[in-house]
PDB file of C-alpha atoms in Angstrom:
ATOM      1  CA  MET A   1      -9.561  13.220  26.145  1.00  0.00           C
ATOM      2  CA  VAL A   2      -7.796  10.807  24.231  1.00  0.00           C
ATOM      3  CA  ALA A   3      -8.541   8.301  26.720  1.00  0.00           C
ATOM      4  CA  GLU A   4     -11.981   8.842  26.736  1.00  0.00           C
ATOM      5  CA  ARG A   5     -12.447   8.686  22.711  1.00  0.00           C
ATOM      6  CA  GLU A   6     -10.004   5.563  22.870  1.00  0.00           C
ATOM      7  CA  LEU A   7     -11.870   3.867  25.277  1.00  0.00           C
ATOM      8  CA  GLU A   8     -15.432   5.045  23.295  1.00  0.00           C
ATOM      9  CA  TYR A   9     -14.356   2.839  20.776  1.00  0.00           C
ATOM     10  CA  GLU A  10     -13.125  -0.134  22.381  1.00  0.00           C
ATOM     11  CA  SER A  11     -16.132  -0.033  24.543  1.00  0.00           C
ATOM     12  CA  ALA A  12     -18.407  -0.482  21.254  1.00  0.00           C
ATOM     13  CA  ARG A  13     -16.196  -3.947  20.838  1.00  0.00           C
ATOM     14  CA  ASP A  14     -18.169  -7.016  21.964  1.00  0.00           C
ATOM     15  CA  CYS A  15     -19.233 -10.491  21.131  1.00  0.00           C
ATOM     16  CA  LYS A  16     -23.011  -9.233  21.239  1.00  0.00           C
ATOM     17  CA  PRO A  17     -23.846 -11.098  19.012  1.00  0.00           C
ATOM     18  CA  PRO A  18     -20.874 -13.258  18.476  1.00  0.00           C
ATOM     19  CA  PRO A  19     -18.825 -12.400  15.581  1.00  0.00           C
ATOM     20  CA  LEU A  20     -19.476 -15.775  13.439  1.00  0.00           C
ATOM     21  CA  PHE A  21     -20.381 -13.837   9.820  1.00  0.00           C
ATOM     22  CA  MET A  22     -16.799 -14.147   8.856  1.00  0.00           C
ATOM     23  CA  ILE A  23     -15.953 -17.667  10.304  1.00  0.00           C
ATOM     24  CA  ILE A  24     -19.130 -19.288   8.837  1.00  0.00           C
ATOM     25  CA  VAL A  25     -18.405 -17.807   5.363  1.00  0.00           C
ATOM     26  CA  SER A  26     -14.544 -18.746   5.879  1.00  0.00           C
ATOM     27  CA  ALA A  27     -15.646 -22.459   6.682  1.00  0.00           C
ATOM     28  CA  VAL A  28     -17.938 -22.464   3.343  1.00  0.00           C
ATOM     29  CA  GLU A  29     -15.564 -21.513   1.373  1.00  0.00           C
ATOM     30  CA  LEU A  30     -12.788 -23.926   2.778  1.00  0.00           C
ATOM     31  CA  ALA A  31     -15.477 -26.868   2.923  1.00  0.00           C
ATOM     32  CA  VAL A  32     -16.096 -26.482  -1.196  1.00  0.00           C
ATOM     33  CA  PHE A  33     -11.845 -26.232  -1.782  1.00  0.00           C
ATOM     34  CA  ILE A  34     -11.689 -29.213   0.011  1.00  0.00           C
ATOM     35  CA  TYR A  35     -14.895 -30.968  -2.115  1.00  0.00           C
ATOM     36  CA  TYR A  36     -13.140 -29.916  -5.548  1.00  0.00           C
ATOM     37  CA  ALA A  37      -9.469 -30.735  -4.058  1.00  0.00           C
ATOM     38  CA  VAL A  38     -11.032 -34.350  -3.616  1.00  0.00           C
ATOM     39  CA  ALA A  39     -13.362 -34.427  -6.721  1.00  0.00           C
ATOM     40  CA  LEU A  40     -10.414 -33.086  -8.642  1.00  0.00           C
ATOM     41  CA  ALA A  41      -7.780 -35.238  -7.781  1.00  0.00           C
ATOM     42  CA  PRO A  42      -8.524 -38.306 -10.184  1.00  0.00           C
ATOM     43  CA  LEU A  43      -8.228 -36.177 -13.111  1.00  0.00           C
ATOM     44  CA  LEU A  44      -5.644 -33.400 -12.574  1.00  0.00           C
ATOM     45  CA  GLY A  45      -3.896 -34.498  -9.425  1.00  0.00           C
ATOM     46  CA  PRO A  46      -3.799 -33.107  -5.486  1.00  0.00           C
ATOM     47  CA  VAL A  47      -4.078 -29.790  -4.916  1.00  0.00           C
ATOM     48  CA  THR A  48      -0.768 -27.625  -5.434  1.00  0.00           C
ATOM     49  CA  MET A  49       0.027 -23.984  -4.360  1.00  0.00           C
ATOM     50  CA  TYR A  50      -1.508 -22.859  -7.301  1.00  0.00           C
ATOM     51  CA  GLY A  51      -4.144 -25.494  -8.613  1.00  0.00           C
ATOM     52  CA  PRO A  52      -5.883 -27.427  -9.588  1.00  0.00           C
ATOM     53  CA  PHE A  53      -8.467 -24.491 -11.173  1.00  0.00           C
ATOM     54  CA  PRO A  54     -11.882 -26.376 -11.380  1.00  0.00           C
ATOM     55  CA  VAL A  55     -13.056 -24.156 -14.559  1.00  0.00           C
ATOM     56  CA  ASP A  56     -15.757 -26.019 -15.578  1.00  0.00           C
ATOM     57  CA  SER A  57     -17.709 -25.499 -11.986  1.00  0.00           C
ATOM     58  CA  PRO A  58     -20.901 -23.939 -12.155  1.00  0.00           C
ATOM     59  CA  LEU A  59     -19.751 -21.318  -9.275  1.00  0.00           C
ATOM     60  CA  VAL A  60     -17.094 -20.325 -11.277  1.00  0.00           C
ATOM     61  CA  TYR A  61     -17.478 -16.253 -12.886  1.00  0.00           C
ATOM     62  CA  SER A  62     -16.916 -17.476 -17.042  1.00  0.00           C
ATOM     63  CA  PRO A  63     -17.005 -14.772 -19.534  1.00  0.00           C
ATOM     64  CA  VAL A  64     -18.915 -17.093 -21.787  1.00  0.00           C
ATOM     65  CA  ARG A  65     -21.950 -17.773 -19.304  1.00  0.00           C
ATOM     66  CA  ARG A  66     -22.237 -14.210 -17.990  1.00  0.00           C
ATOM     67  CA  LYS A  67     -26.283 -14.693 -18.149  1.00  0.00           C
ATOM     68  CA  GLU A  68     -25.893 -17.103 -15.147  1.00  0.00           C
ATOM     69  CA  ALA A  69     -25.704 -14.577 -12.758  1.00  0.00           C
ATOM     70  CA  TRP A  70     -25.656 -16.082  -9.765  1.00  0.00           C
ATOM     71  CA  ARG A  71     -21.540 -16.882 -10.892  1.00  0.00           C
ATOM     72  CA  TYR A  72     -21.192 -12.740 -10.223  1.00  0.00           C
ATOM     73  CA  VAL A  73     -21.056 -13.857  -6.413  1.00  0.00           C
ATOM     74  CA  SER A  74     -20.458 -17.296  -6.424  1.00  0.00           C
ATOM     75  CA  TYR A  75     -16.955 -17.563  -7.586  1.00  0.00           C
ATOM     76  CA  MET A  76     -16.005 -16.229  -4.262  1.00  0.00           C
ATOM     77  CA  LEU A  77     -16.538 -20.029  -3.168  1.00  0.00           C
ATOM     78  CA  ILE A  78     -14.026 -21.438  -5.443  1.00  0.00           C
ATOM     79  CA  HIS A  79      -9.927 -20.757  -5.025  1.00  0.00           C
ATOM     80  CA  ALA A  80      -6.820 -22.332  -7.167  1.00  0.00           C
ATOM     81  CA  GLY A  81      -4.718 -23.824  -4.907  1.00  0.00           C
ATOM     82  CA  TRP A  82      -3.981 -23.779  -1.357  1.00  0.00           C
ATOM     83  CA  ILE A  83      -1.540 -20.592  -0.958  1.00  0.00           C
ATOM     84  CA  HIS A  84      -4.805 -18.603  -2.595  1.00  0.00           C
ATOM     85  CA  VAL A  85      -7.442 -19.830  -0.682  1.00  0.00           C
ATOM     86  CA  THR A  86      -5.257 -19.851   2.843  1.00  0.00           C
ATOM     87  CA  VAL A  87      -4.051 -16.427   2.518  1.00  0.00           C
ATOM     88  CA  ASN A  88      -7.967 -15.313   1.718  1.00  0.00           C
ATOM     89  CA  LEU A  89      -9.075 -17.199   5.069  1.00  0.00           C
ATOM     90  CA  LEU A  90      -6.755 -15.960   6.977  1.00  0.00           C
ATOM     91  CA  PHE A  91      -6.472 -12.483   5.988  1.00  0.00           C
ATOM     92  CA  GLN A  92     -10.631 -12.146   6.002  1.00  0.00           C
ATOM     93  CA  LEU A  93     -10.740 -13.562   9.498  1.00  0.00           C
ATOM     94  CA  ALA A  94      -8.046 -11.339  10.796  1.00  0.00           C
ATOM     95  CA  VAL A  95      -9.963  -8.650   9.397  1.00  0.00           C
ATOM     96  CA  GLY A  96     -12.870  -8.920   9.124  1.00  0.00           C
ATOM     97  CA  ILE A  97     -13.515 -10.262  12.703  1.00  0.00           C
ATOM     98  CA  PRO A  98     -12.370  -7.400  14.534  1.00  0.00           C
ATOM     99  CA  LEU A  99     -14.476  -4.900  12.271  1.00  0.00           C
ATOM    100  CA  GLU A 100     -17.578  -7.045  12.919  1.00  0.00           C
ATOM    101  CA  MET A 101     -17.186  -7.017  16.497  1.00  0.00           C
ATOM    102  CA  VAL A 102     -17.700  -3.079  16.240  1.00  0.00           C
ATOM    103  CA  HIS A 103     -19.825  -2.630  13.513  1.00  0.00           C
ATOM    104  CA  LYS A 104     -21.700  -6.307  13.334  1.00  0.00           C
ATOM    105  CA  PHE A 105     -22.432  -8.452  11.270  1.00  0.00           C
ATOM    106  CA  TRP A 106     -24.926  -7.101   8.448  1.00  0.00           C
ATOM    107  CA  ARG A 107     -22.386  -4.330   7.893  1.00  0.00           C
ATOM    108  CA  ILE A 108     -19.337  -6.428   7.627  1.00  0.00           C
ATOM    109  CA  GLY A 109     -21.955  -9.016   4.898  1.00  0.00           C
ATOM    110  CA  LEU A 110     -22.701  -6.242   2.947  1.00  0.00           C
ATOM    111  CA  ILE A 111     -19.570  -4.769   2.236  1.00  0.00           C
ATOM    112  CA  TYR A 112     -18.236  -8.286   1.665  1.00  0.00           C
ATOM    113  CA  PHE A 113     -20.837  -9.114  -0.606  1.00  0.00           C
ATOM    114  CA  CYS A 114     -20.836  -5.918  -2.285  1.00  0.00           C
ATOM    115  CA  GLY A 115     -17.034  -6.247  -2.874  1.00  0.00           C
ATOM    116  CA  VAL A 116     -17.253  -9.654  -4.268  1.00  0.00           C
ATOM    117  CA  LEU A 117     -20.066  -8.659  -6.391  1.00  0.00           C
ATOM    118  CA  ALA A 118     -17.684  -5.165  -7.426  1.00  0.00           C
ATOM    119  CA  GLY A 119     -14.951  -7.251  -8.450  1.00  0.00           C
ATOM    120  CA  SER A 120     -16.773  -9.402 -11.054  1.00  0.00           C
ATOM    121  CA  LEU A 121     -18.351  -6.118 -12.539  1.00  0.00           C
ATOM    122  CA  GLY A 122     -15.112  -4.277 -12.740  1.00  0.00           C
ATOM    123  CA  SER A 123     -13.385  -7.124 -14.057  1.00  0.00           C
ATOM    124  CA  SER A 124     -15.819  -7.771 -16.565  1.00  0.00           C
ATOM    125  CA  PHE A 125     -15.043  -4.069 -17.696  1.00  0.00           C
ATOM    126  CA  ALA A 126     -11.099  -4.000 -17.117  1.00  0.00           C
ATOM    127  CA  ASP A 127     -10.374  -7.346 -18.200  1.00  0.00           C
ATOM    128  CA  SER A 128     -13.345  -9.071 -20.011  1.00  0.00           C
ATOM    129  CA  GLY A 129     -12.042 -12.101 -20.966  1.00  0.00           C
ATOM    130  CA  SER A 130     -10.628 -13.313 -17.428  1.00  0.00           C
ATOM    131  CA  TYR A 131     -12.079 -16.018 -15.528  1.00  0.00           C
ATOM    132  CA  LEU A 132     -12.458 -15.152 -11.688  1.00  0.00           C
ATOM    133  CA  ALA A 133     -12.248 -17.468  -8.816  1.00  0.00           C
ATOM    134  CA  GLY A 134     -11.457 -16.913  -4.679  1.00  0.00           C
ATOM    135  CA  ALA A 135     -12.560 -14.588  -2.276  1.00  0.00           C
ATOM    136  CA  SER A 136     -10.148 -11.223  -2.805  1.00  0.00           C
ATOM    137  CA  ALA A 137     -12.512  -9.322  -3.897  1.00  0.00           C
ATOM    138  CA  GLY A 138     -14.504  -9.411  -0.511  1.00  0.00           C
ATOM    139  CA  VAL A 139     -10.893  -9.699   1.221  1.00  0.00           C
ATOM    140  CA  TYR A 140     -10.072  -6.498  -0.385  1.00  0.00           C
ATOM    141  CA  ALA A 141     -13.719  -5.251   0.589  1.00  0.00           C
ATOM    142  CA  LEU A 142     -13.143  -5.895   4.155  1.00  0.00           C
ATOM    143  CA  ILE A 143      -9.085  -4.469   3.733  1.00  0.00           C
ATOM    144  CA  ALA A 144     -10.569  -1.074   2.506  1.00  0.00           C
ATOM    145  CA  ALA A 145     -13.283  -1.078   4.790  1.00  0.00           C
ATOM    146  CA  HIS A 146     -10.516  -1.088   7.357  1.00  0.00           C
ATOM    147  CA  LEU A 147      -9.191   2.330   6.340  1.00  0.00           C
ATOM    148  CA  SER A 148     -12.578   3.981   6.238  1.00  0.00           C
ATOM    149  CA  ASN A 149     -13.136   2.399   9.940  1.00  0.00           C
ATOM    150  CA  VAL A 150      -9.674   4.447  10.777  1.00  0.00           C
ATOM    151  CA  ILE A 151     -11.105   7.756   8.792  1.00  0.00           C
ATOM    152  CA  MET A 152     -14.647   7.867  10.457  1.00  0.00           C
ATOM    153  CA  ASN A 153     -13.857   6.990  13.694  1.00  0.00           C
ATOM    154  CA  TRP A 154      -9.678   8.425  14.289  1.00  0.00           C
ATOM    155  CA  ALA A 155     -10.563  10.825  16.836  1.00  0.00           C
ATOM    156  CA  GLU A 156     -12.835   8.000  18.650  1.00  0.00           C
ATOM    157  CA  MET A 157      -9.655   5.549  18.417  1.00  0.00           C
ATOM    158  CA  GLY A 158      -7.213   7.630  19.997  1.00  0.00           C
ATOM    159  CA  ARG A 159      -3.712   8.832  18.738  1.00  0.00           C
ATOM    160  CA  GLY A 160      -2.127   8.169  21.368  1.00  0.00           C
ATOM    161  CA  VAL A 161      -1.827   4.499  20.692  1.00  0.00           C
ATOM    162  CA  GLY A 162       1.856   4.279  19.761  1.00  0.00           C
ATOM    163  CA  LEU A 163       2.999   1.804  16.718  1.00  0.00           C
ATOM    164  CA  SER A 164      -0.682  -0.378  17.612  1.00  0.00           C
ATOM    165  CA  GLY A 165      -1.839   1.925  14.494  1.00  0.00           C
ATOM    166  CA  PRO A 166       0.748   1.312  12.291  1.00  0.00           C
ATOM    167  CA  ILE A 167       1.854  -2.105  12.680  1.00  0.00           C
ATOM    168  CA  ARG A 168      -2.126  -3.039  12.358  1.00  0.00           C
ATOM    169  CA  LEU A 169      -2.021  -1.112   9.210  1.00  0.00           C
ATOM    170  CA  GLY A 170       1.570  -2.193   8.012  1.00  0.00           C
ATOM    171  CA  ALA A 171      -0.024  -5.918   8.404  1.00  0.00           C
ATOM    172  CA  VAL A 172      -2.998  -5.694   6.384  1.00  0.00           C
ATOM    173  CA  LEU A 173      -1.336  -3.829   3.970  1.00  0.00           C
ATOM    174  CA  THR A 174       1.718  -6.519   3.853  1.00  0.00           C
ATOM    175  CA  PHE A 175      -1.248  -9.452   3.178  1.00  0.00           C
ATOM    176  CA  GLY A 176      -2.995  -7.604   0.756  1.00  0.00           C
ATOM    177  CA  LEU A 177       0.508  -7.074  -1.318  1.00  0.00           C
ATOM    178  CA  LEU A 178       1.304 -10.476  -0.788  1.00  0.00           C
ATOM    179  CA  ASP A 179      -2.117 -11.513  -2.719  1.00  0.00           C
ATOM    180  CA  ILE A 180      -1.543  -9.566  -5.662  1.00  0.00           C
ATOM    181  CA  GLY A 181       1.399 -10.957  -5.743  1.00  0.00           C
ATOM    182  CA  VAL A 182      -0.015 -14.664  -6.191  1.00  0.00           C
ATOM    183  CA  ALA A 183      -2.839 -13.157  -8.444  1.00  0.00           C
ATOM    184  CA  VAL A 184      -0.289 -11.247 -10.910  1.00  0.00           C
ATOM    185  CA  TYR A 185       2.094 -14.530 -10.616  1.00  0.00           C
ATOM    186  CA  GLU A 186      -0.851 -16.790 -11.622  1.00  0.00           C
ATOM    187  CA  ARG A 187      -1.664 -14.611 -14.384  1.00  0.00           C
ATOM    188  CA  HIS A 188       1.446 -13.919 -16.222  1.00  0.00           C
ATOM    189  CA  PHE A 189       4.187 -16.038 -14.600  1.00  0.00           C
ATOM    190  CA  ALA A 190       2.708 -19.353 -13.969  1.00  0.00           C
ATOM    191  CA  GLU A 191       2.688 -22.340 -16.344  1.00  0.00           C
ATOM    192  CA  HIS A 192      -0.701 -23.356 -17.397  1.00  0.00           C
ATOM    193  CA  GLU A 193      -1.592 -25.921 -19.493  1.00  0.00           C
ATOM    194  CA  ALA A 194      -2.500 -25.748 -23.286  1.00  0.00           C
ATOM    195  CA  GLY A 195      -6.053 -24.550 -23.446  1.00  0.00           C
ATOM    196  CA  ARG A 196      -6.638 -23.953 -19.960  1.00  0.00           C
ATOM    197  CA  PRO A 197      -8.375 -20.121 -19.078  1.00  0.00           C
ATOM    198  CA  ARG A 198      -6.154 -17.346 -17.092  1.00  0.00           C
ATOM    199  CA  THR A 199      -7.715 -16.164 -13.817  1.00  0.00           C
ATOM    200  CA  GLY A 200      -7.603 -12.196 -13.849  1.00  0.00           C
ATOM    201  CA  TYR A 201      -6.880  -9.851 -10.963  1.00  0.00           C
ATOM    202  CA  ALA A 202      -8.769  -6.883 -11.632  1.00  0.00           C
ATOM    203  CA  ALA A 203     -11.903  -7.851  -9.334  1.00  0.00           C
ATOM    204  CA  HIS A 204      -8.937  -6.734  -6.537  1.00  0.00           C
ATOM    205  CA  LEU A 205      -9.006  -3.082  -7.114  1.00  0.00           C
ATOM    206  CA  SER A 206     -12.607  -3.015  -7.722  1.00  0.00           C
ATOM    207  CA  GLY A 207     -13.361  -4.788  -4.361  1.00  0.00           C
ATOM    208  CA  ALA A 208     -11.170  -2.255  -2.929  1.00  0.00           C
ATOM    209  CA  ILE A 209     -13.106   0.419  -4.232  1.00  0.00           C
ATOM    210  CA  THR A 210     -16.035  -0.963  -3.202  1.00  0.00           C
ATOM    211  CA  GLY A 211     -14.794  -1.369   0.519  1.00  0.00           C
ATOM    212  CA  LEU A 212     -13.959   1.934   0.681  1.00  0.00           C
ATOM    213  CA  LEU A 213     -16.894   3.261  -0.132  1.00  0.00           C
ATOM    214  CA  ILE A 214     -19.409   1.440   1.548  1.00  0.00           C
ATOM    215  CA  GLY A 215     -17.162   1.657   4.150  1.00  0.00           C
ATOM    216  CA  VAL A 216     -17.755   5.533   4.593  1.00  0.00           C
ATOM    217  CA  ILE A 217     -21.600   4.806   4.210  1.00  0.00           C
ATOM    218  CA  VAL A 218     -22.326   1.845   6.765  1.00  0.00           C
ATOM    219  CA  LEU A 219     -19.961   1.597   8.656  1.00  0.00           C
ATOM    220  CA  ARG A 220     -20.587   3.000  12.350  1.00  0.00           C
ATOM    221  CA  ASN A 221     -19.619   6.443  12.860  1.00  0.00           C
ATOM    222  CA  LEU A 222     -19.388   6.734  16.766  1.00  0.00           C
ATOM    223  CA  ASP A 223     -18.950  11.087  16.570  1.00  0.00           C
ATOM    224  CA  LYS A 224     -20.252  12.480  13.076  1.00  0.00           C
ATOM    225  CA  LYS A 225     -18.951  15.593  13.009  1.00  0.00           C
ATOM    226  CA  PHE A 226     -19.673  18.297   9.812  1.00  0.00           C
ATOM    227  CA  TRP A 227     -17.155  17.228   7.512  1.00  0.00           C
ATOM    228  CA  GLU A 228     -17.536  13.513   8.158  1.00  0.00           C
ATOM    229  CA  LYS A 229     -21.863  14.064   6.697  1.00  0.00           C
ATOM    230  CA  ILE A 230     -20.460  15.947   4.013  1.00  0.00           C
ATOM    231  CA  LEU A 231     -17.923  12.823   3.025  1.00  0.00           C
ATOM    232  CA  TRP A 232     -20.897  10.670   3.245  1.00  0.00           C
ATOM    233  CA  TRP A 233     -23.123  12.482   0.729  1.00  0.00           C
ATOM    234  CA  ILE A 234     -20.096  12.557  -1.534  1.00  0.00           C
ATOM    235  CA  VAL A 235     -19.171   9.420  -1.449  1.00  0.00           C
ATOM    236  CA  LEU A 236     -22.724   7.727  -1.740  1.00  0.00           C
ATOM    237  CA  ALA A 237     -23.126   9.819  -4.893  1.00  0.00           C
ATOM    238  CA  ILE A 238     -19.558   8.501  -6.238  1.00  0.00           C
ATOM    239  CA  PHE A 239     -20.870   4.857  -5.247  1.00  0.00           C
ATOM    240  CA  ILE A 240     -24.310   5.403  -7.233  1.00  0.00           C
ATOM    241  CA  LEU A 241     -22.836   6.582  -9.921  1.00  0.00           C
ATOM    242  CA  LEU A 242     -20.304   3.689 -10.163  1.00  0.00           C
ATOM    243  CA  CYS A 243     -22.772   0.926  -9.802  1.00  0.00           C
ATOM    244  CA  VAL A 244     -25.099   2.685 -12.374  1.00  0.00           C
ATOM    245  CA  ALA A 245     -21.682   2.818 -14.860  1.00  0.00           C
ATOM    246  CA  ALA A 246     -21.225  -1.070 -14.110  1.00  0.00           C
ATOM    247  CA  ILE A 247     -24.504  -2.356 -14.763  1.00  0.00           C
ATOM    248  CA  ILE A 248     -24.764  -0.043 -18.115  1.00  0.00           C
ATOM    249  CA  PHE A 249     -21.647  -1.473 -19.293  1.00  0.00           C
ATOM    250  CA  ASN A 250     -22.211  -5.245 -18.145  1.00  0.00           C
ATOM    251  CA  ILE A 251     -25.548  -4.723 -20.460  1.00  0.00           C
ATOM    252  CA  PHE A 252     -25.030  -2.999 -23.019  1.00  0.00           C
ATOM    253  CA  TYR A 253     -20.928  -3.388 -24.162  1.00  0.00           C
ATOM    254  CA  PRO A 254     -20.564  -5.304 -27.469  1.00  0.00           C
ATOM    255  CA  GLY A 255     -17.378  -7.127 -27.042  1.00  0.00           C
ATOM    256  CA  PHE A 256     -17.741  -9.776 -24.170  1.00  0.00           C
ATOM    257  CA  PRO A 257     -17.250 -13.119 -25.530  1.00  0.00           C
ATOM    258  CA  VAL A 258     -19.971 -15.057 -27.448  1.00  0.00           C
ATOM    259  CA  GLN A 259     -22.110 -16.828 -24.601  1.00  0.00           C
ATOM    260  CA  GLU A 260     -22.439 -20.798 -24.811  1.00  0.00           C
ATOM    261  CA  VAL A 261     -25.664 -22.148 -24.407  1.00  0.00           C
TER     262      VAL A 261
END
């Protein structure tokens, strides 16, 4: 029985269509990083582990330019230093492609972009004065969606898989802790030039929560059980309530920084 269930999940993994979404997104993010690395070199010097950070880019989420709505998503294209971009790209490819092979690009794309959007909305709530850069919120959404996948398809994946499951989850958590460490260091310990804004990391948690919730809602459930159907409706209600609360807060909260014209 275990072998049949394991085969059922494995048989859902294929390359029809090819898992190109995460590859294309990663290529675009890398291209933007290289562009700014070249463009900023004459002004700020060569790329380092943690910089330079193109704070004036129209892609960065800026707390003083919140009316420019595209910034709530476009900040995922900007990265602060080669460690930031390398960790995010490796992470989203390692986690996203296997998910995309089973659940297809539109589900993974929805989770990724919703995670990015949730990152900016959540950061505006928890750390309203922070700038945002990087795809970490989307990456954490994929990580959490991976956990959703395990929850919803546990039996179909098979229980007799040795250490492969723990090793996979352990690798995900290791990379996650590494990325959080980089974000915390950049926020609190890295040296900053006078007047240079610090980037926020509240987006990581917001992206993870969103990925976990949307993962339960949209990922393929190969054998829906009664309790999973109940869980689906509960998660959907929680997600809707969080979305409404985040939107209302971002519209009516009076404590945001004064907006630049």
